[in-house]
mmCIF file of C-alpha atoms and ligand atoms in Angstrom:
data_model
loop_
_atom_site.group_PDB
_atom_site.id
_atom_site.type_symbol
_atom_site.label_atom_id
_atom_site.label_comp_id
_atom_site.label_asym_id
_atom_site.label_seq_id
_atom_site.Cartn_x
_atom_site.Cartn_y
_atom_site.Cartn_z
ATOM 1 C CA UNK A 1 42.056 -42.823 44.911
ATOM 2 C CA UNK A 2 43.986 -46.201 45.077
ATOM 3 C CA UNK A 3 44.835 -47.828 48.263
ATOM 4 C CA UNK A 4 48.678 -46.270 48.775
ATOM 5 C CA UNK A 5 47.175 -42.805 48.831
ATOM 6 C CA UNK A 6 44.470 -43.953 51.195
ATOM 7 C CA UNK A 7 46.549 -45.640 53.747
ATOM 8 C CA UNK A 8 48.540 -42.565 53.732
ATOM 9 C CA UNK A 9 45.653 -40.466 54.639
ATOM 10 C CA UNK A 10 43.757 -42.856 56.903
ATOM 11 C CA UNK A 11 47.522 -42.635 59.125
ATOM 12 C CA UNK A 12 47.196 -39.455 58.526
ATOM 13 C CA UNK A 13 43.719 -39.061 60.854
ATOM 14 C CA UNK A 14 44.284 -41.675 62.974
ATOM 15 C CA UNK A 15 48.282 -40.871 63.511
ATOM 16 C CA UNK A 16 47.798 -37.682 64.462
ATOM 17 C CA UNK A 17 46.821 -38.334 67.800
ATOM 18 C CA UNK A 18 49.379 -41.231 68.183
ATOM 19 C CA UNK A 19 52.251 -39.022 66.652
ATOM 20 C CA UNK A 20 51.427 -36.393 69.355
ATOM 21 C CA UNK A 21 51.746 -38.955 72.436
ATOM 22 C CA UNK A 22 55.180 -40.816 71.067
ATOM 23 C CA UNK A 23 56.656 -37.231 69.838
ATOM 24 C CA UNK A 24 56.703 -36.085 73.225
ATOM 25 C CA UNK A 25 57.941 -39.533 74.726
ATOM 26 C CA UNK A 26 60.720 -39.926 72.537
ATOM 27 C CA UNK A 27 61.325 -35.785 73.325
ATOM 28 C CA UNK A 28 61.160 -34.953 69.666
ATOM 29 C CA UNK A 29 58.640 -32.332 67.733
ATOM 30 C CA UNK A 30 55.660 -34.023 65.832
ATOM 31 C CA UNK A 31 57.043 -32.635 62.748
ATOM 32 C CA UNK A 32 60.319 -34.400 63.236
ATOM 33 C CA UNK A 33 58.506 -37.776 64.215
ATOM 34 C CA UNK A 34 56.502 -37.460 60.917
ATOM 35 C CA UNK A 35 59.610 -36.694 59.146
ATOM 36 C CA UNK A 36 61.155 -39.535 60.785
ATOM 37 C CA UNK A 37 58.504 -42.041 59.600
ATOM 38 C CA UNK A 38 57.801 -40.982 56.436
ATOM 39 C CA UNK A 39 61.784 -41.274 55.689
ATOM 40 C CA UNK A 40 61.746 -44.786 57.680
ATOM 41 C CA UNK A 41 58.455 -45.900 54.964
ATOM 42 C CA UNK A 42 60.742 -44.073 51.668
ATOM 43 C CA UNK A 43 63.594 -45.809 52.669
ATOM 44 C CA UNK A 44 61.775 -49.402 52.653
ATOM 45 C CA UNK A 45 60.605 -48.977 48.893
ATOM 46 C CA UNK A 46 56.878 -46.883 49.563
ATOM 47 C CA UNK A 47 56.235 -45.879 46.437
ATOM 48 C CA UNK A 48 53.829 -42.700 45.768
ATOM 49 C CA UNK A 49 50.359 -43.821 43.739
ATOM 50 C CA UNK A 50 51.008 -44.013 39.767
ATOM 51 C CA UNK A 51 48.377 -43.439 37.316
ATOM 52 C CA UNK A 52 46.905 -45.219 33.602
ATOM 53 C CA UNK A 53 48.861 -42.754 31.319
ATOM 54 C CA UNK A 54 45.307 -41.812 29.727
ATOM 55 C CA UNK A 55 44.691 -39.631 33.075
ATOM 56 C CA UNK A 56 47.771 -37.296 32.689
ATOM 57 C CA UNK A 57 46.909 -33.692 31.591
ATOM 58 C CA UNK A 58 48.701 -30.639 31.109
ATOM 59 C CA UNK A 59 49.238 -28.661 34.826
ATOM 60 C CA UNK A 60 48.699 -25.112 35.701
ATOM 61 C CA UNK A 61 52.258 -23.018 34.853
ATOM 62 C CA UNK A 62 52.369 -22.377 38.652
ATOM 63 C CA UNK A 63 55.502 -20.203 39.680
ATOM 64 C CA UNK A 64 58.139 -18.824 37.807
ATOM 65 C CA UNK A 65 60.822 -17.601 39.969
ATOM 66 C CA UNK A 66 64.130 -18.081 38.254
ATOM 67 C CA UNK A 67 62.862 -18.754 34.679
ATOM 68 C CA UNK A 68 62.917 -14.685 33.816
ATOM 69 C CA UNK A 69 66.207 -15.225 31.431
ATOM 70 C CA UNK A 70 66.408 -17.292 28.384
ATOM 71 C CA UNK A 71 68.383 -20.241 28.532
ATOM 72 C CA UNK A 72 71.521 -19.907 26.531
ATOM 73 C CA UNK A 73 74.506 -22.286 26.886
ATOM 74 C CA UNK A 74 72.521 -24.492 29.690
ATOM 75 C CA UNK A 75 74.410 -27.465 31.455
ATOM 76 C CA UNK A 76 73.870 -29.443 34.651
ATOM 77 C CA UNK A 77 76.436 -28.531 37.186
ATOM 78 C CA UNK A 78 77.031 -31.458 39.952
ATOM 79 C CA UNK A 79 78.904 -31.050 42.973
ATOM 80 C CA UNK A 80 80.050 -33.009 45.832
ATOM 81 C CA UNK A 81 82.523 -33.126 48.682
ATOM 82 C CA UNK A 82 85.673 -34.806 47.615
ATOM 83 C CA UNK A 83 84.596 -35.085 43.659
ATOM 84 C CA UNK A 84 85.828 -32.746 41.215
ATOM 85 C CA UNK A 85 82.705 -31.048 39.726
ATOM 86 C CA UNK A 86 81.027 -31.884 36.828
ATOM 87 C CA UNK A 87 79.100 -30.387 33.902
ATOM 88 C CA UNK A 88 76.623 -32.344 31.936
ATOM 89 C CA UNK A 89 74.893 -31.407 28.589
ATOM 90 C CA UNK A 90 71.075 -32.186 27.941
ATOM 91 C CA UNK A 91 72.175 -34.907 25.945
ATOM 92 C CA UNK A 92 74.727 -36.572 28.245
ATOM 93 C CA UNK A 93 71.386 -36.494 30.822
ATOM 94 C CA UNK A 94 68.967 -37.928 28.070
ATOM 95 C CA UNK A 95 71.721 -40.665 27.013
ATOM 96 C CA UNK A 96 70.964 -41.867 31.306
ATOM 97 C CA UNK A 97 68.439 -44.668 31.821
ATOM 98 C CA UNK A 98 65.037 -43.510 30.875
ATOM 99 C CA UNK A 99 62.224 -43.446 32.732
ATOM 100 C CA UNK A 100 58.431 -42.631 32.393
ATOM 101 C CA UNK A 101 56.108 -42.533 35.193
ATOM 102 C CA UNK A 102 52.119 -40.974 35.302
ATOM 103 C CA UNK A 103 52.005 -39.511 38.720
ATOM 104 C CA UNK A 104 50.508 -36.681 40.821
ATOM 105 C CA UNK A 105 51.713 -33.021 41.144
ATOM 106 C CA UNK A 106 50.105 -31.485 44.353
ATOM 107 C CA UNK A 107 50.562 -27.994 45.292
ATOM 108 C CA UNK A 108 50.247 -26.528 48.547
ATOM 109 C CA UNK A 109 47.603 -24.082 47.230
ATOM 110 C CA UNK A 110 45.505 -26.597 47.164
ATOM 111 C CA UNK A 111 44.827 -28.266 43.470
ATOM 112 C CA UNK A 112 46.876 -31.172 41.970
ATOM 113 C CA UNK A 113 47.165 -32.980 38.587
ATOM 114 C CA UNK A 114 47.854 -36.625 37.498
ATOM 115 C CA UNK A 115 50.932 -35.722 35.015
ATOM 116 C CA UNK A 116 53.366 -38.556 32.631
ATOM 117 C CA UNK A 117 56.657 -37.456 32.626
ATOM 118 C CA UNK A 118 59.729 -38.744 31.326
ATOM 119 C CA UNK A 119 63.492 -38.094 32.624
ATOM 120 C CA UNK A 120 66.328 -39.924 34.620
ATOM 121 C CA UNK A 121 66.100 -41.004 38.034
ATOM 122 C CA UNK A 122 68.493 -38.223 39.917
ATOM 123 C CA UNK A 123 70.187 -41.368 41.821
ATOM 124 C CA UNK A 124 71.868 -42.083 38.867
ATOM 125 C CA UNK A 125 73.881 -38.628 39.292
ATOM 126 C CA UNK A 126 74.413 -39.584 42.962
ATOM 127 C CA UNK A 127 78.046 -40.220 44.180
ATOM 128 C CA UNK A 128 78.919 -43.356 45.700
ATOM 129 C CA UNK A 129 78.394 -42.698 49.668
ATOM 130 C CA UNK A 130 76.220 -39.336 48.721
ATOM 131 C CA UNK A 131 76.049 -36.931 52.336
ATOM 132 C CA UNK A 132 72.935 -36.514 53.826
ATOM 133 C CA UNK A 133 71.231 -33.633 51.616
ATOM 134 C CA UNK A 134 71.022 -32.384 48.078
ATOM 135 C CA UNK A 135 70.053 -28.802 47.001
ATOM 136 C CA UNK A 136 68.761 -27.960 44.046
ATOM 137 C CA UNK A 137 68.969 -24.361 42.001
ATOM 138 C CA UNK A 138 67.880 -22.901 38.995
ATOM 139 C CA UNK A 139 70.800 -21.246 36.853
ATOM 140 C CA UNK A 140 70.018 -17.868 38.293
ATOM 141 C CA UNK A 141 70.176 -18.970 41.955
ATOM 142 C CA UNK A 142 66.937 -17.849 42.718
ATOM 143 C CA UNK A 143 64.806 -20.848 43.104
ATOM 144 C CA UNK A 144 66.297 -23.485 44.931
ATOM 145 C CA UNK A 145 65.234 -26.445 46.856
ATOM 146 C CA UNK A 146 66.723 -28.738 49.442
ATOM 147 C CA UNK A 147 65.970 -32.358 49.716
ATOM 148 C CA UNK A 148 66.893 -35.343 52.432
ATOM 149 C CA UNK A 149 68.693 -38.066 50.391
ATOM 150 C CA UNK A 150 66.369 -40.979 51.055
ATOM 151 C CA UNK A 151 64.049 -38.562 48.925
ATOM 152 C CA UNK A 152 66.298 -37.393 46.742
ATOM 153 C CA UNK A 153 67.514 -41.000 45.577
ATOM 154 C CA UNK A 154 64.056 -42.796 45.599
ATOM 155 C CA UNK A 155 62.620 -44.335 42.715
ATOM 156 C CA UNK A 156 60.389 -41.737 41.177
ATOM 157 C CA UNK A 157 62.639 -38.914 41.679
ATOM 158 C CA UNK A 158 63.254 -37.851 37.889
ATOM 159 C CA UNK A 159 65.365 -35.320 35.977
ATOM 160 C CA UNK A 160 62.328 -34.518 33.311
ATOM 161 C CA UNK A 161 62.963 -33.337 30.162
ATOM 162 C CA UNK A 162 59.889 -34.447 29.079
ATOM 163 C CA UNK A 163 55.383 -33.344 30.196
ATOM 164 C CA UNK A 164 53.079 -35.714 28.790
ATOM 165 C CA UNK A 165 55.482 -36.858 25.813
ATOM 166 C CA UNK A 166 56.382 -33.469 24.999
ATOM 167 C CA UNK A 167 59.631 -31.749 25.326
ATOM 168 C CA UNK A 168 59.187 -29.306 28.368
ATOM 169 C CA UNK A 169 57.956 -25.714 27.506
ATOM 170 C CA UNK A 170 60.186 -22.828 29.693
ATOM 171 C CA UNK A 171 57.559 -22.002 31.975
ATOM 172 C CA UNK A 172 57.460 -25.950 32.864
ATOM 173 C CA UNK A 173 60.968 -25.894 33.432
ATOM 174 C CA UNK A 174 62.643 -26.763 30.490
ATOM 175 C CA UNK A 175 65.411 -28.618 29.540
ATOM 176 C CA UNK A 176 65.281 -29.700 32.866
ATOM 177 C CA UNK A 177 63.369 -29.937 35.838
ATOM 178 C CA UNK A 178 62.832 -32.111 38.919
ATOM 179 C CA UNK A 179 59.695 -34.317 39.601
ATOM 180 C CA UNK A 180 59.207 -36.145 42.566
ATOM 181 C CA UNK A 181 56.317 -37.079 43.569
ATOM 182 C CA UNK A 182 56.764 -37.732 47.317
ATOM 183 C CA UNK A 183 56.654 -34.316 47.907
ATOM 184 C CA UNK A 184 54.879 -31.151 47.494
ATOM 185 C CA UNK A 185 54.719 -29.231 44.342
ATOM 186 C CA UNK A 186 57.340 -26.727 46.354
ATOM 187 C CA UNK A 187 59.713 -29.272 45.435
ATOM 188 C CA UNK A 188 59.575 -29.751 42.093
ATOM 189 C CA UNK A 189 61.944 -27.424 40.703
ATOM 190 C CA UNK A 190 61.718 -25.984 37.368
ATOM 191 C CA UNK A 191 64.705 -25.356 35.421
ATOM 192 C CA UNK A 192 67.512 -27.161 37.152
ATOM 193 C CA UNK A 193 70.935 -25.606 36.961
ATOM 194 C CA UNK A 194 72.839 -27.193 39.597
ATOM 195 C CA UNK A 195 72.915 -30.294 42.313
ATOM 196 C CA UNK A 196 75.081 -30.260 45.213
ATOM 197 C CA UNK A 197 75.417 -33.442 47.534
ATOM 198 C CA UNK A 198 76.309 -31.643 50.829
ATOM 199 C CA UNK A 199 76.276 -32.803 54.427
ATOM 200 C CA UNK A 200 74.332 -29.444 56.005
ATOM 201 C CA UNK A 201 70.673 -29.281 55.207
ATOM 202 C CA UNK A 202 71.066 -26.602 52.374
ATOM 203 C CA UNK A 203 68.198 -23.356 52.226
ATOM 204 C CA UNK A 204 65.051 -23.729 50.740
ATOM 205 C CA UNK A 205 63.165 -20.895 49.097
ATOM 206 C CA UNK A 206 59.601 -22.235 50.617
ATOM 207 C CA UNK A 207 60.912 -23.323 53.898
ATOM 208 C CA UNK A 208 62.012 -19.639 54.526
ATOM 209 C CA UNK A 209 58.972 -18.282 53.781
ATOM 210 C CA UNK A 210 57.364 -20.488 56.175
ATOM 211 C CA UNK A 211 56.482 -23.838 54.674
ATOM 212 C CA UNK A 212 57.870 -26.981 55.662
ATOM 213 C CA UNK A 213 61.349 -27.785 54.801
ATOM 214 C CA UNK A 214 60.952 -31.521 54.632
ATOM 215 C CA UNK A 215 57.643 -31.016 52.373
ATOM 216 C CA UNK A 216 56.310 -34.441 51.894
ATOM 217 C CA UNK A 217 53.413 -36.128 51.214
HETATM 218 N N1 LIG B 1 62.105 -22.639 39.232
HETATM 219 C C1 LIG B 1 60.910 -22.788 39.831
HETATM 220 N N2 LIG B 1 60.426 -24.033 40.029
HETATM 221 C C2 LIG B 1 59.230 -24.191 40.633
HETATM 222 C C3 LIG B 1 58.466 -23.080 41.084
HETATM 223 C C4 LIG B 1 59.006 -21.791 40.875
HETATM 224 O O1 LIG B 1 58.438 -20.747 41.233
HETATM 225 N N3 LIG B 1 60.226 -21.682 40.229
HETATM 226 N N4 LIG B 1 57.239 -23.288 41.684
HETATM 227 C C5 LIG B 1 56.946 -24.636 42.223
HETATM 228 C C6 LIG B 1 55.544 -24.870 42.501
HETATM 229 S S1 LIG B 1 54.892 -24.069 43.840
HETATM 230 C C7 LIG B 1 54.775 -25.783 41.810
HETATM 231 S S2 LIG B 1 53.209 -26.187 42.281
HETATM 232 C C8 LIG B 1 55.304 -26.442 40.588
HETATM 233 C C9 LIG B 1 54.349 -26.258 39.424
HETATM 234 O O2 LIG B 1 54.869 -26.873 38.282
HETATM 235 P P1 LIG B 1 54.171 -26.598 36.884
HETATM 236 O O3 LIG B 1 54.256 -25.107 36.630
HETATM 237 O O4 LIG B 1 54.908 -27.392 35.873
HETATM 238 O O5 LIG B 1 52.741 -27.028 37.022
HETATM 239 O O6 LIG B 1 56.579 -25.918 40.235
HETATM 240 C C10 LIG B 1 57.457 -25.744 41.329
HETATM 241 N N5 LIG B 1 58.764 -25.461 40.793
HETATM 242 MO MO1 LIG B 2 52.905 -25.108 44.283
#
């Protein structure tokens, strides 16, 4: 475990009792004064623990809601208030600044799995002046995630294309997925149709079957 993951968890313990105590001062829930701090920490640069590349292995295929069809004529739609919409192909997204990263996938089920993975960081997809939130949906509409911007636009939030140097198989969410590793595995959605900037916290498939909207780590 390096020393980022373990200051996380020793605030963890010892926070919880602190976060109880200032969450009621400041008359908020504990869950929003986490959410509050962890996007306070994100937003200074915290990066989540990275890994020697020689640890990455291959993940369990862990759900596949919204990857029943096969993928014909696939493109990235983006959409945001005030910008005309736009459609990318796999190769427009490939031709934007590449980035690999060896980092953990943790799912709330309870196992997790160091992972190298190379895509795009989704702020380069961003608008100028982005709104608050981003959701995320497969092509079917399905599967779809919602995401805070600080999140959404940090560092090692990638568009994959590529699982330990391999193209992406369909059950790992090819030709595109998300990774980002400051959240739960929830997050990381598999097969990426569209991204819409939008200023109302969009639905979550997780969060309405009663996991934690905000998700992270
Ligand atoms: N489209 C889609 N993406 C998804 C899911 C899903 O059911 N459908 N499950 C999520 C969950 S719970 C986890 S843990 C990860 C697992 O990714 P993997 O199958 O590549 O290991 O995918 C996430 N992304
Ligand atoms: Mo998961």
């Amino acid at each position: 475990m390096n020393s980022n993951r373990r200051s996380f968890l020793k605030f963890g313990l010892a926070g919880a009792a602190v976060i109880g105590g200032l969450s009621q001062l400041l008359k908020i829930s504990p869950h929003e004064f986490n959410e509050r701090v962890t996007r306070k920490l994100l937003g200074e640069g915290r990066l989540a623990p990275t890994f020697a590349r020689d640890k990455a292995r291959e993940p369990k295929e862990n759900g596949g809601v919204g990857l029943d069809e096969e993928v014909v004529d696939w493109n990235l739609k983006i959409e945001a208030p005030g910008v005309a919409t736009r459609n990318m192909s796999i190769q427009e997204v490939k031709a934007l600044p590449r980035v690999e990263m060896t980092t953990e996938l943790m799912c709330v089920e309870g196992w997790s799995e160091v992972v190298h993975w190379t895509g795009t960081p989704l702020r380069h997809i961003a608008p100028p002046n982005a709104p608050e939130y981003v959701s995320l949906m497969t092509p079917d509409e399905s599967y779809y995630v919602g995401l805070d911007l600080e999140s959404a636009l940090h560092p090692q939030t990638l568009l994959a294309w590529e699982m330990n140097g391999q193209p992406l198989t369909p059950e790992h969410g090819a030709p595109l997925r998300l990774v980002i590793p400051v959240k739960y595995g929830i997050k990381n959605i598999k097969r990426v149709g569209s991204i819409r900037f939008s200023p109302e916290r969009p639905k979550d498939y997780w969060a309405e079957r009663g996991y934690d909207w905000y998700a992270g780590l």
